[in-house]
PDB file of C-alpha atoms in Angstrom:
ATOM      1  CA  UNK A   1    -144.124 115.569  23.655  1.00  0.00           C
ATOM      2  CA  UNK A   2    -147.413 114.281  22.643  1.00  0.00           C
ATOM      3  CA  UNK A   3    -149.340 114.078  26.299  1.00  0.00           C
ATOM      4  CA  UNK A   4    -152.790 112.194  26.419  1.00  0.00           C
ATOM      5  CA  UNK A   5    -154.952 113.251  29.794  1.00  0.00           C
ATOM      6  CA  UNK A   6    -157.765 109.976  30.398  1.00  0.00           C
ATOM      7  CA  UNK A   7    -160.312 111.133  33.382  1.00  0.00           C
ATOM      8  CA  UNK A   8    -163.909 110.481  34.219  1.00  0.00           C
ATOM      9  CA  UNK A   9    -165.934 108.428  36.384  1.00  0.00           C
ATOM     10  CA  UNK A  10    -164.654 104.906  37.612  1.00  0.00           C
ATOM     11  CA  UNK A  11    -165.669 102.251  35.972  1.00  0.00           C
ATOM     12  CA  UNK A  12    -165.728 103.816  32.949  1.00  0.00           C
ATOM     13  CA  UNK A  13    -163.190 102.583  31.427  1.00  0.00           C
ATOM     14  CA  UNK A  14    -160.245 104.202  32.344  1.00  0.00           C
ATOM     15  CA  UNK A  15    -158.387 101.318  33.021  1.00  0.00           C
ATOM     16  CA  UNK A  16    -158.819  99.540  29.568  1.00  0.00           C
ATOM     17  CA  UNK A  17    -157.739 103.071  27.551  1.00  0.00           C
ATOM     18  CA  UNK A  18    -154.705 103.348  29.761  1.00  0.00           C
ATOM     19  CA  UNK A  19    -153.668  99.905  29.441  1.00  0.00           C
ATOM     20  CA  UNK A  20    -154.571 100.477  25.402  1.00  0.00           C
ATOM     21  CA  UNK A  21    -151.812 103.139  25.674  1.00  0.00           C
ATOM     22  CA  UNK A  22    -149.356 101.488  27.176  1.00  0.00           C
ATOM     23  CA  UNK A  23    -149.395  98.640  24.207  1.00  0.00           C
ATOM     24  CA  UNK A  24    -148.869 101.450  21.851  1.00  0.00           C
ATOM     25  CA  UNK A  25    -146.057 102.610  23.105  1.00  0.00           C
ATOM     26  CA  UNK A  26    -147.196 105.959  25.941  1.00  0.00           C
ATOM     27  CA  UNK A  27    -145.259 105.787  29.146  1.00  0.00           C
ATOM     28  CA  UNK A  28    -148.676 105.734  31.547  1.00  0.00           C
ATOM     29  CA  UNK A  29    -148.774 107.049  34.876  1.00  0.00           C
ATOM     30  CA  UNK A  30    -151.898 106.044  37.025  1.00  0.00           C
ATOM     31  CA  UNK A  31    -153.993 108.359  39.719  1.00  0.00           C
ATOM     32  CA  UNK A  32    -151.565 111.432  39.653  1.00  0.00           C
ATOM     33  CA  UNK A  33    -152.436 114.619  41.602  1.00  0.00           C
ATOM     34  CA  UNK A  34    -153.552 116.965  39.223  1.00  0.00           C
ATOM     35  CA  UNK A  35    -151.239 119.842  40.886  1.00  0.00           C
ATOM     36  CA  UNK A  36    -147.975 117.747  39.900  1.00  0.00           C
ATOM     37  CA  UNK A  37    -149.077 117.880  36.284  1.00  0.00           C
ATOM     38  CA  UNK A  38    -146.662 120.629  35.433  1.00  0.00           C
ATOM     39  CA  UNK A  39    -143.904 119.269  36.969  1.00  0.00           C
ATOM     40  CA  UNK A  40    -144.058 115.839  35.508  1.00  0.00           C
ATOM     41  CA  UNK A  41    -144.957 116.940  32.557  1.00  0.00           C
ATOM     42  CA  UNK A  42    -141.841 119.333  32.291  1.00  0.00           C
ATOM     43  CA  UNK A  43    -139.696 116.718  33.556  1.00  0.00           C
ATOM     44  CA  UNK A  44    -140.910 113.667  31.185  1.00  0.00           C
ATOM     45  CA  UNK A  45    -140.574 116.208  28.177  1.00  0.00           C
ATOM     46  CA  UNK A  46    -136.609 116.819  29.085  1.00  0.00           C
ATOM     47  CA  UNK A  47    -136.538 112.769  29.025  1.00  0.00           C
ATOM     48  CA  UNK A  48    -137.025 110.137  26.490  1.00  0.00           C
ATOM     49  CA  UNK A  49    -140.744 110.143  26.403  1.00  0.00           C
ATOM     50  CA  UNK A  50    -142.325 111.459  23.229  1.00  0.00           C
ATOM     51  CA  UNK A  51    -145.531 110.339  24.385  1.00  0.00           C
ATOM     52  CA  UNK A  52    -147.361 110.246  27.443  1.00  0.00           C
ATOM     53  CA  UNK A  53    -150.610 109.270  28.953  1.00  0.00           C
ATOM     54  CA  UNK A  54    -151.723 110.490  32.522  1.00  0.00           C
ATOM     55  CA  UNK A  55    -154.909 108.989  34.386  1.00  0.00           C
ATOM     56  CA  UNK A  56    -156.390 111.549  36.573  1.00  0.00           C
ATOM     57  CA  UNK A  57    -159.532 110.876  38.420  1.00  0.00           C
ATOM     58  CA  UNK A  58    -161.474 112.026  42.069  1.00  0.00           C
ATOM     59  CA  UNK A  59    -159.184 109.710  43.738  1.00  0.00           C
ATOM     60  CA  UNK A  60    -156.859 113.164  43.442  1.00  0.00           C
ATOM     61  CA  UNK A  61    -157.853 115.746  46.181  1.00  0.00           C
ATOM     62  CA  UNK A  62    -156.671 118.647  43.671  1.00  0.00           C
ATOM     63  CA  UNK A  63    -159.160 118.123  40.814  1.00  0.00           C
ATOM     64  CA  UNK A  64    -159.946 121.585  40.712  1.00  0.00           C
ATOM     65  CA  UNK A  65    -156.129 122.620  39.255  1.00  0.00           C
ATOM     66  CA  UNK A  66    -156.525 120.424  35.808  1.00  0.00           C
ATOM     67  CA  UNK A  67    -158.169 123.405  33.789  1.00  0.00           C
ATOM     68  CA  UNK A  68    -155.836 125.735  34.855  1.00  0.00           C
ATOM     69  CA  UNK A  69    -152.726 123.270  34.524  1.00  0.00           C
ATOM     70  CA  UNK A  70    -153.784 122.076  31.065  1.00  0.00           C
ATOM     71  CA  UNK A  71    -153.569 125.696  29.626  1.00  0.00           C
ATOM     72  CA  UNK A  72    -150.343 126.024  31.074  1.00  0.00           C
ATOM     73  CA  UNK A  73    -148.782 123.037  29.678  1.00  0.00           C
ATOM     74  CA  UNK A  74    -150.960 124.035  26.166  1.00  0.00           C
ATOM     75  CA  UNK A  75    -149.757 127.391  26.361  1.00  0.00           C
ATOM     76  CA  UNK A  76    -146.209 126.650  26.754  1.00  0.00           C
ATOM     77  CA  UNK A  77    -146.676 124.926  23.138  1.00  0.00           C
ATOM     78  CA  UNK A  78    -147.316 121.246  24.322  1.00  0.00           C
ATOM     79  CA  UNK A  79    -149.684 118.648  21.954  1.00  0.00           C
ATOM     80  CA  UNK A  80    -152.026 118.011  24.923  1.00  0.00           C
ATOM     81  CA  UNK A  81    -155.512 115.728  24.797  1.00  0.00           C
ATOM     82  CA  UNK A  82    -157.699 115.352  27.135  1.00  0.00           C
ATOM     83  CA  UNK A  83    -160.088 111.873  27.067  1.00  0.00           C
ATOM     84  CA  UNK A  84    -163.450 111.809  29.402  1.00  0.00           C
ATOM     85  CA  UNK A  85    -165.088 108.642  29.771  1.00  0.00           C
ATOM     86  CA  UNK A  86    -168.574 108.250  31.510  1.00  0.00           C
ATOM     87  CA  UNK A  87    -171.569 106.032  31.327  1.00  0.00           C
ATOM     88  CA  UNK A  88    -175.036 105.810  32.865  1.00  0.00           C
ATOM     89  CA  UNK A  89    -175.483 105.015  36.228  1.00  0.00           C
ATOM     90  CA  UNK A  90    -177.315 101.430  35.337  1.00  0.00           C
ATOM     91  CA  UNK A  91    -174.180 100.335  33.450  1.00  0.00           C
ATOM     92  CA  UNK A  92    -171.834 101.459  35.877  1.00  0.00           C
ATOM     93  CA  UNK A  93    -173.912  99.646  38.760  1.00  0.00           C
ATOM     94  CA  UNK A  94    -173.687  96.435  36.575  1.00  0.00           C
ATOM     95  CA  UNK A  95    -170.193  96.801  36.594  1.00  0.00           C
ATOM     96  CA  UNK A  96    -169.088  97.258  39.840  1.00  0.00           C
ATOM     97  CA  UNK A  97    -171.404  94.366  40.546  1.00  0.00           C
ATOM     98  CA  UNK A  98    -170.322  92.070  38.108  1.00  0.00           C
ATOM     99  CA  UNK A  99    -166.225  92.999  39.202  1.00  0.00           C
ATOM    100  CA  UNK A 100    -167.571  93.106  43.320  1.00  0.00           C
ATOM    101  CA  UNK A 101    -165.135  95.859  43.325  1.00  0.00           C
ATOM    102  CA  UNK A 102    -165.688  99.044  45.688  1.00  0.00           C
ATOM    103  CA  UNK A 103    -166.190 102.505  44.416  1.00  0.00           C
ATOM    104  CA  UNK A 104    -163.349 105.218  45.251  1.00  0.00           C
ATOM    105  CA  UNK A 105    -166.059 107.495  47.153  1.00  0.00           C
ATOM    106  CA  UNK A 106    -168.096 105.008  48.484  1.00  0.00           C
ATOM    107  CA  UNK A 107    -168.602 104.432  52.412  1.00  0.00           C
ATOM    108  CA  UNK A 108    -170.939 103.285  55.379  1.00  0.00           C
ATOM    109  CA  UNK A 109    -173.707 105.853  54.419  1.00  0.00           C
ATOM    110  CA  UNK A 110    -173.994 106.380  50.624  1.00  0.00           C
ATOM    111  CA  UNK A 111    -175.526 103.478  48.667  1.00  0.00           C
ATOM    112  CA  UNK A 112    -173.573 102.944  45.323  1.00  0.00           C
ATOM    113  CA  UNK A 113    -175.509 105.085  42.975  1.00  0.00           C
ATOM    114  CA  UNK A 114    -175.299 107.795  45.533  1.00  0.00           C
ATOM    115  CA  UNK A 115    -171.459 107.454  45.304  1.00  0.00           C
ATOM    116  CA  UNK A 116    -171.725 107.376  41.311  1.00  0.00           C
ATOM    117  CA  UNK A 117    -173.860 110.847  41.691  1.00  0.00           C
ATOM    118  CA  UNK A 118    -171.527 112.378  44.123  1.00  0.00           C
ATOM    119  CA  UNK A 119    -168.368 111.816  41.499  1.00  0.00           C
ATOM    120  CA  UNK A 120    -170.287 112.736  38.332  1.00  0.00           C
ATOM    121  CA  UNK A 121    -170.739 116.317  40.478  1.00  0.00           C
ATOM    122  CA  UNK A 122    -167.025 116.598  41.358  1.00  0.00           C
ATOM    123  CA  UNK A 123    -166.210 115.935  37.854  1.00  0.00           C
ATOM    124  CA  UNK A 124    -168.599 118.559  36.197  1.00  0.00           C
ATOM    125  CA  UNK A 125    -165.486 121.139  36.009  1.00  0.00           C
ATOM    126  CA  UNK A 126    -163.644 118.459  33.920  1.00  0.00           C
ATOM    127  CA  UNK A 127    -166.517 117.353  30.961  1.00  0.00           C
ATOM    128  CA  UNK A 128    -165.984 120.041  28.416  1.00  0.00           C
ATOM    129  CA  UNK A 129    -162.165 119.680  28.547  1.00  0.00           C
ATOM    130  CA  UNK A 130    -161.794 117.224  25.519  1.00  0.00           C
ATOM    131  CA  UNK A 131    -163.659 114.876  24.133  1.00  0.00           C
ATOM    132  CA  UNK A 132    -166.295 112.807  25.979  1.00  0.00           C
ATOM    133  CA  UNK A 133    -166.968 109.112  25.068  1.00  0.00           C
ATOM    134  CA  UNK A 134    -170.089 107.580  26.389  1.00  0.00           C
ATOM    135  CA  UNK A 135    -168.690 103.531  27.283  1.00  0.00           C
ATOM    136  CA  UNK A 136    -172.360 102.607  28.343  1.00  0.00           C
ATOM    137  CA  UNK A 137    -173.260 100.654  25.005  1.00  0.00           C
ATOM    138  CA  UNK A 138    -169.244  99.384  24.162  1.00  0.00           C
ATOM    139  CA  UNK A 139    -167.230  96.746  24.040  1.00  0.00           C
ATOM    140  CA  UNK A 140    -163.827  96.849  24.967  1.00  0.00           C
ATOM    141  CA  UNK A 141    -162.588  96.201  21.933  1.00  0.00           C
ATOM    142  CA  UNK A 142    -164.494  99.360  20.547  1.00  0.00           C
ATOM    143  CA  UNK A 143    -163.681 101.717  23.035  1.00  0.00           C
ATOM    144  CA  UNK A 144    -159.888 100.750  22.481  1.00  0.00           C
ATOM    145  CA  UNK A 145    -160.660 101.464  18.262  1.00  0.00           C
ATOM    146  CA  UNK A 146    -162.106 104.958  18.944  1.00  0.00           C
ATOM    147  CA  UNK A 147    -158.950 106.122  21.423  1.00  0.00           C
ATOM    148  CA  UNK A 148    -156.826 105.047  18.724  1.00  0.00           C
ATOM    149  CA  UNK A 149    -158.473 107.504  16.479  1.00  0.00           C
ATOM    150  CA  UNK A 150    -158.325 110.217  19.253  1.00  0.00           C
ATOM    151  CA  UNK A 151    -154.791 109.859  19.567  1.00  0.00           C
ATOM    152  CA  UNK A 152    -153.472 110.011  16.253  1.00  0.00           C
ATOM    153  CA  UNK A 153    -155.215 113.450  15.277  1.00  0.00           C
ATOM    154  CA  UNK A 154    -153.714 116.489  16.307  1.00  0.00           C
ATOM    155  CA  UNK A 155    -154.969 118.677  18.828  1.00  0.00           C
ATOM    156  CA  UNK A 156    -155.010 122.197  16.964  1.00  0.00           C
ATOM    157  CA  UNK A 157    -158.463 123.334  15.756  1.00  0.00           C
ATOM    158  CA  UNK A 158    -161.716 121.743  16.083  1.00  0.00           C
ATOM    159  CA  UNK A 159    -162.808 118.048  15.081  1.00  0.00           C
ATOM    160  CA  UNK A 160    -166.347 117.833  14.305  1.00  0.00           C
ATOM    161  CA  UNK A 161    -167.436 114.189  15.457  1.00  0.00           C
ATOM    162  CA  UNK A 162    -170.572 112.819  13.498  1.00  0.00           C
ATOM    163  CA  UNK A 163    -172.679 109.910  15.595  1.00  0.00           C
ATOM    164  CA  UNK A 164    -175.411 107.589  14.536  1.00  0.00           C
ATOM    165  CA  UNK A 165    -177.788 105.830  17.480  1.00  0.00           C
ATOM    166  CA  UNK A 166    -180.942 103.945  17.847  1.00  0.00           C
ATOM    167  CA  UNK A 167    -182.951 105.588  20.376  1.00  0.00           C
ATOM    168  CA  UNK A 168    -184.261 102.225  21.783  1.00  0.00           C
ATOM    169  CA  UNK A 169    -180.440 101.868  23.149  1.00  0.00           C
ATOM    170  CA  UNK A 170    -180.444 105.227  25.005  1.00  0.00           C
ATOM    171  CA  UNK A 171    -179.662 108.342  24.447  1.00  0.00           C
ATOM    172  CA  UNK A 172    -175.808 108.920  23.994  1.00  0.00           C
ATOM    173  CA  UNK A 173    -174.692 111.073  27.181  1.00  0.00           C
ATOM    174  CA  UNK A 174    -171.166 112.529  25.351  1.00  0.00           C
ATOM    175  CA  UNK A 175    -173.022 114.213  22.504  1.00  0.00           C
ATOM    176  CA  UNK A 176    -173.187 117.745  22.182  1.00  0.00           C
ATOM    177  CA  UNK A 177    -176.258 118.216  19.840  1.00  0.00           C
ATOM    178  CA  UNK A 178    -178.900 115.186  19.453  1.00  0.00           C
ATOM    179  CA  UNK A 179    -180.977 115.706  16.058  1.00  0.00           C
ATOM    180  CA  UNK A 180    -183.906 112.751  16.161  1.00  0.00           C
ATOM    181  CA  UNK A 181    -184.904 111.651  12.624  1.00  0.00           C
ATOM    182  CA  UNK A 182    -187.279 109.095  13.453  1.00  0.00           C
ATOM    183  CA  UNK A 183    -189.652 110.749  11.300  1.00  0.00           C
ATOM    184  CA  UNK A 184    -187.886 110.001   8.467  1.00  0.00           C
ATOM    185  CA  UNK A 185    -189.070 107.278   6.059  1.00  0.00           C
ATOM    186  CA  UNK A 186    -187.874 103.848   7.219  1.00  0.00           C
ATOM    187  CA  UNK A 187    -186.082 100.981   5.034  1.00  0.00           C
ATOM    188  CA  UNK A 188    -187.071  98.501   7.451  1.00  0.00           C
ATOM    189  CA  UNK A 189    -190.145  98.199   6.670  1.00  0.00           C
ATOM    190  CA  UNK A 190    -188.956  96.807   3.204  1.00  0.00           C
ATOM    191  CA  UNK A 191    -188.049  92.918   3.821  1.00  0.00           C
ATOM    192  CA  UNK A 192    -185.504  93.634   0.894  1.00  0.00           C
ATOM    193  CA  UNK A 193    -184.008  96.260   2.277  1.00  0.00           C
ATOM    194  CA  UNK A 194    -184.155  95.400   6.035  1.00  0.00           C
ATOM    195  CA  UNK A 195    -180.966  93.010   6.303  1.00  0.00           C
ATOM    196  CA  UNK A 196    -179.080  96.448   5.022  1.00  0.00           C
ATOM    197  CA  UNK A 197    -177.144  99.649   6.537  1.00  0.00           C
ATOM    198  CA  UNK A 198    -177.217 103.265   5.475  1.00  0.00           C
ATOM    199  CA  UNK A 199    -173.349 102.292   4.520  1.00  0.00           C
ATOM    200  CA  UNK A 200    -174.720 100.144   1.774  1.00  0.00           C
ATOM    201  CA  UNK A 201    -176.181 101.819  -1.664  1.00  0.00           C
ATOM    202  CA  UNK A 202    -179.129 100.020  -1.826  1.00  0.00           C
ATOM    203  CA  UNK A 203    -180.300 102.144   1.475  1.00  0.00           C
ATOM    204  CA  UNK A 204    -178.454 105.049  -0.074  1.00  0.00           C
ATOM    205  CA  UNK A 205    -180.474 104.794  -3.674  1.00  0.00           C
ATOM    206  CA  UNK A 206    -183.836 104.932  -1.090  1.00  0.00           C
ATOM    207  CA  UNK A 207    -183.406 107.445   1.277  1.00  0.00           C
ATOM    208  CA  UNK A 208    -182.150 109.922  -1.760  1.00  0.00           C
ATOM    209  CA  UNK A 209    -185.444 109.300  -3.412  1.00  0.00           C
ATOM    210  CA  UNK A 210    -187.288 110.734  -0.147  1.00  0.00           C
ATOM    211  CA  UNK A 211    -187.672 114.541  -0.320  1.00  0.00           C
ATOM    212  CA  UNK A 212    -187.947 114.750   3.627  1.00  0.00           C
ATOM    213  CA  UNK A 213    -184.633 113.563   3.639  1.00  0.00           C
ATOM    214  CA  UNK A 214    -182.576 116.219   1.755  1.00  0.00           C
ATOM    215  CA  UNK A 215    -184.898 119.030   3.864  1.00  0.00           C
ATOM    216  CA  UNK A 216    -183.526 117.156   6.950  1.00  0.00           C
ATOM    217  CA  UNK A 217    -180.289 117.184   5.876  1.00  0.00           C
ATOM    218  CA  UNK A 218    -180.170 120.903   5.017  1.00  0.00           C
ATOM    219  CA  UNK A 219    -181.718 121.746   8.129  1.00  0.00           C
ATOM    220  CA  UNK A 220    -179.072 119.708  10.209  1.00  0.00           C
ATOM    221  CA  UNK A 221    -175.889 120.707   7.776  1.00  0.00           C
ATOM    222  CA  UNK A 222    -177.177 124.259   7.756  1.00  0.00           C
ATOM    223  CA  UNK A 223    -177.277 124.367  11.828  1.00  0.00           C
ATOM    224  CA  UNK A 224    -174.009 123.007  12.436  1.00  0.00           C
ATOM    225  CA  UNK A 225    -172.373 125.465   9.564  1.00  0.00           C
ATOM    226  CA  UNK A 226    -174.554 128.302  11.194  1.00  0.00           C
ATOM    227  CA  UNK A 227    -172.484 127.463  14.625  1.00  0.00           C
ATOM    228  CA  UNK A 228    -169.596 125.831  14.051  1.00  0.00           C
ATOM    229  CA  UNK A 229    -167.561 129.492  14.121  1.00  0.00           C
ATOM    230  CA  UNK A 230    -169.079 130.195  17.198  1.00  0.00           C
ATOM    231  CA  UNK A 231    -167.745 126.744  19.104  1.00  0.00           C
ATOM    232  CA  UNK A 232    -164.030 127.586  17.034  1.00  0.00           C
ATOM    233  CA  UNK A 233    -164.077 130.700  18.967  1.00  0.00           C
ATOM    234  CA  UNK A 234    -164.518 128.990  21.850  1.00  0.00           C
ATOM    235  CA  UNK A 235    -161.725 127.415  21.752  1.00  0.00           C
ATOM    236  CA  UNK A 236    -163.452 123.612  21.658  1.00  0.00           C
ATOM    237  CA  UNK A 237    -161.498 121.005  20.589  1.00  0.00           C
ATOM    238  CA  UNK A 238    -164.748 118.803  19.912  1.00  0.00           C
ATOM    239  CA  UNK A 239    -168.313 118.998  18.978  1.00  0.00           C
ATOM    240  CA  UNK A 240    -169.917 115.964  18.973  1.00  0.00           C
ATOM    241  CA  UNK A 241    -173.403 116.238  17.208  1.00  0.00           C
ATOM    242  CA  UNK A 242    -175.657 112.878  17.172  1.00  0.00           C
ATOM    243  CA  UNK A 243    -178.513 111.493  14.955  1.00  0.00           C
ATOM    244  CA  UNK A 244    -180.801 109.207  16.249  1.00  0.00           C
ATOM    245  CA  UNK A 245    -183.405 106.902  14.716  1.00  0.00           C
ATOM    246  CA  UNK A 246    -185.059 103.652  16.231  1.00  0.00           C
ATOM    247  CA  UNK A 247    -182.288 100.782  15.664  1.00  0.00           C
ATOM    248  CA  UNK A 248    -179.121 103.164  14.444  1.00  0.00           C
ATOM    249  CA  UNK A 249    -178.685 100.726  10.737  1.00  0.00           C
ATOM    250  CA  UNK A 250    -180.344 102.544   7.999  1.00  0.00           C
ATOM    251  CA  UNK A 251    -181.770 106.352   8.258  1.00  0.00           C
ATOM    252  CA  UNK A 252    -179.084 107.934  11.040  1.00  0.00           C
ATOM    253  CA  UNK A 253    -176.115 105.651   9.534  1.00  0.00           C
ATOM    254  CA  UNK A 254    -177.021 107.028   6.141  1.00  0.00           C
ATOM    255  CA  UNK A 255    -177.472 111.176   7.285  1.00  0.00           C
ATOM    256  CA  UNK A 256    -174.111 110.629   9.580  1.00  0.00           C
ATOM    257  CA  UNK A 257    -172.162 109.280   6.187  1.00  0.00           C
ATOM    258  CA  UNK A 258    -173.656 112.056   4.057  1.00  0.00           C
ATOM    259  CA  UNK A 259    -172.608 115.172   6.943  1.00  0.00           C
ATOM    260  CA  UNK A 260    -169.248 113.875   7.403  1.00  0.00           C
ATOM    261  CA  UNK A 261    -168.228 113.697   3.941  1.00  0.00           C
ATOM    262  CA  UNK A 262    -170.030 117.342   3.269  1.00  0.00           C
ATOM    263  CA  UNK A 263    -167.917 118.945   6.393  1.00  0.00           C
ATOM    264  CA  UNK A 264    -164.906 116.821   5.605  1.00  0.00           C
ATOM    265  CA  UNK A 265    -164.673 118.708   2.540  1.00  0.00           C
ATOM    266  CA  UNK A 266    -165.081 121.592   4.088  1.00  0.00           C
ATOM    267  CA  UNK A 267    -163.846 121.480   7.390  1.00  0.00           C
ATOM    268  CA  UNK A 268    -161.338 118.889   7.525  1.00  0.00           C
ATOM    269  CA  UNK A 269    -160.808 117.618  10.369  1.00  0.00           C
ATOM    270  CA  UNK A 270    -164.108 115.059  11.098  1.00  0.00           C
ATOM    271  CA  UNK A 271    -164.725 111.888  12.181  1.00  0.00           C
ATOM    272  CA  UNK A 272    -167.816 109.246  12.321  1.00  0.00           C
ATOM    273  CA  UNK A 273    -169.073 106.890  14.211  1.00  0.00           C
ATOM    274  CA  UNK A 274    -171.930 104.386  14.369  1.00  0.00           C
ATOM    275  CA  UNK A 275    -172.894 103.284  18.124  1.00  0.00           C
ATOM    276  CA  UNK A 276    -174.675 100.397  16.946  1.00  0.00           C
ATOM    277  CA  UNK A 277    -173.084  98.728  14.132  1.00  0.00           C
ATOM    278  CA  UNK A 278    -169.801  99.144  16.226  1.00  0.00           C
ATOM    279  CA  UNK A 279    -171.245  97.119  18.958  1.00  0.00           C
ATOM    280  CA  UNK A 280    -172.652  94.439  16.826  1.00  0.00           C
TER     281      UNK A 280
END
């Protein structure tokens, strides 16, 4: 049985992944105490269900069990993930604003954001668990795209996970290291090249004429090769390293295509993404 854990902090996106799953076929159980994972788990597995998805969130009073209950159900030789969504507070604020809906932990005292702090603290334990996805800068429609990729990979080994940004978006909260190549020469100041991504080999053709940029790639392929054994060891299922430059089109887009096909060949088992030209 193929079983699919989605937590992190409401508003998220939870919702939207779980309801992803269901279209695709994953019996989905909402809000389940995390101490009667093993036991549902066990007893879907005897069943028909191949594939499962679980939402588990601080609306559970037994949060503190999941670790410990997810290397069970790993160790007994189930294919488990485990998805965490979060986003900034601002976004999440909009949200709850724009839906008028209440948050779980709020109450007479705590102002929203307060309540949005207080569950980002009881879900600390949880973040390194699987793989984080930052929702604050998707659509729905992209979210849903990168859970598909989630799911269909197995969960055995490592997957290194490439990211382009623009820093005048915001800093990416799920990513593990953030590499800022700003200083890089920049395409956009040619009007020819401007209406272009680092996907396209006109941008391609111009960064691989600048020097700085093969020393910056070294330096950021020969970092991540440096540590990469050391995250294997332990026992990560993701490492999500980001590259950042003003917009996210030409200079990140074009390093994050260049590192994942040099550690695909290598390593196998990575995928890319690209914050902003998703979005647009």
């Amino acid at each position: 049985m193929q079983l699919v854990i989605v937590t992190g902090l409401s508003g998220s996106g939870k919702s939207i992944v779980l309801k992803m799953l269901e279209d695709s076929g994953y019996y989905c159980i909402d809000n389940l105490p995390a101490t009667l994972l093993p036991q549902i788990s066990e007893h879907l597995s005897q069943g028909h269900h191949d594939q499962v998805a679980i939402s588990i969130d601080t609306r559970s009073a037994s949060l503190q069990a999941l670790p410990q209950n997810l290397r069970q159900l790993k160790d007994s030789g189930m294919e488990v993930q485990v998805l965490f969504l979060e986003a900034n507070v601002e976004t999440l604020v909009k949200r709850y604003s724009e839906t008028r809906r209440r948050h779980p932990l709020s109450n007479e005292t705590n102002t929203l954001a307060e309540s949005i702090s207080h569950e980002r603290h009881l879900l600390e334990p949880l973040v390194d668990l699987g793989l984080r996805i930052d929702t604050s800068n998707l659509s729905a429609n992209t979210l849903r795209n990168w859970v598909k990729e989630f799911v269909i990979r197995k969960s055995n080994g490592l997957t290194l996970l490439f990211s382009s940004f623009g820093f005048k978006h915001g800093i990416p909260l799920d990513a593990d290291y953030v590499f800022d190549v700003r200083c890089l020469p920049n395409p956009y100041y040619d009007k020819e090249l401007r209406p272009y991504t680092g996907q396209d080999q006109v941008i391609c053709d111009f960064l691989e004429q600048q020097a700085s940029v093969q020393l910056m790639f070294d330096d950021i392929s020969g970092f991540v090769e440096r540590w990469l054994p050391s995250f294997v060891a332990d026992n990560r299922s993701y490492l999500t390293v980001a590259l950042g430059c003003t917009g996210g089109q030409h200079r990140s887009v074009y390093l994050v295509e260049r590192l994942g096909k040099y550690f695909r060949e290598r390593e196998g088992k990575v995928m890319i993404r690209h914050r902003e030209l998703e979005k647009a």
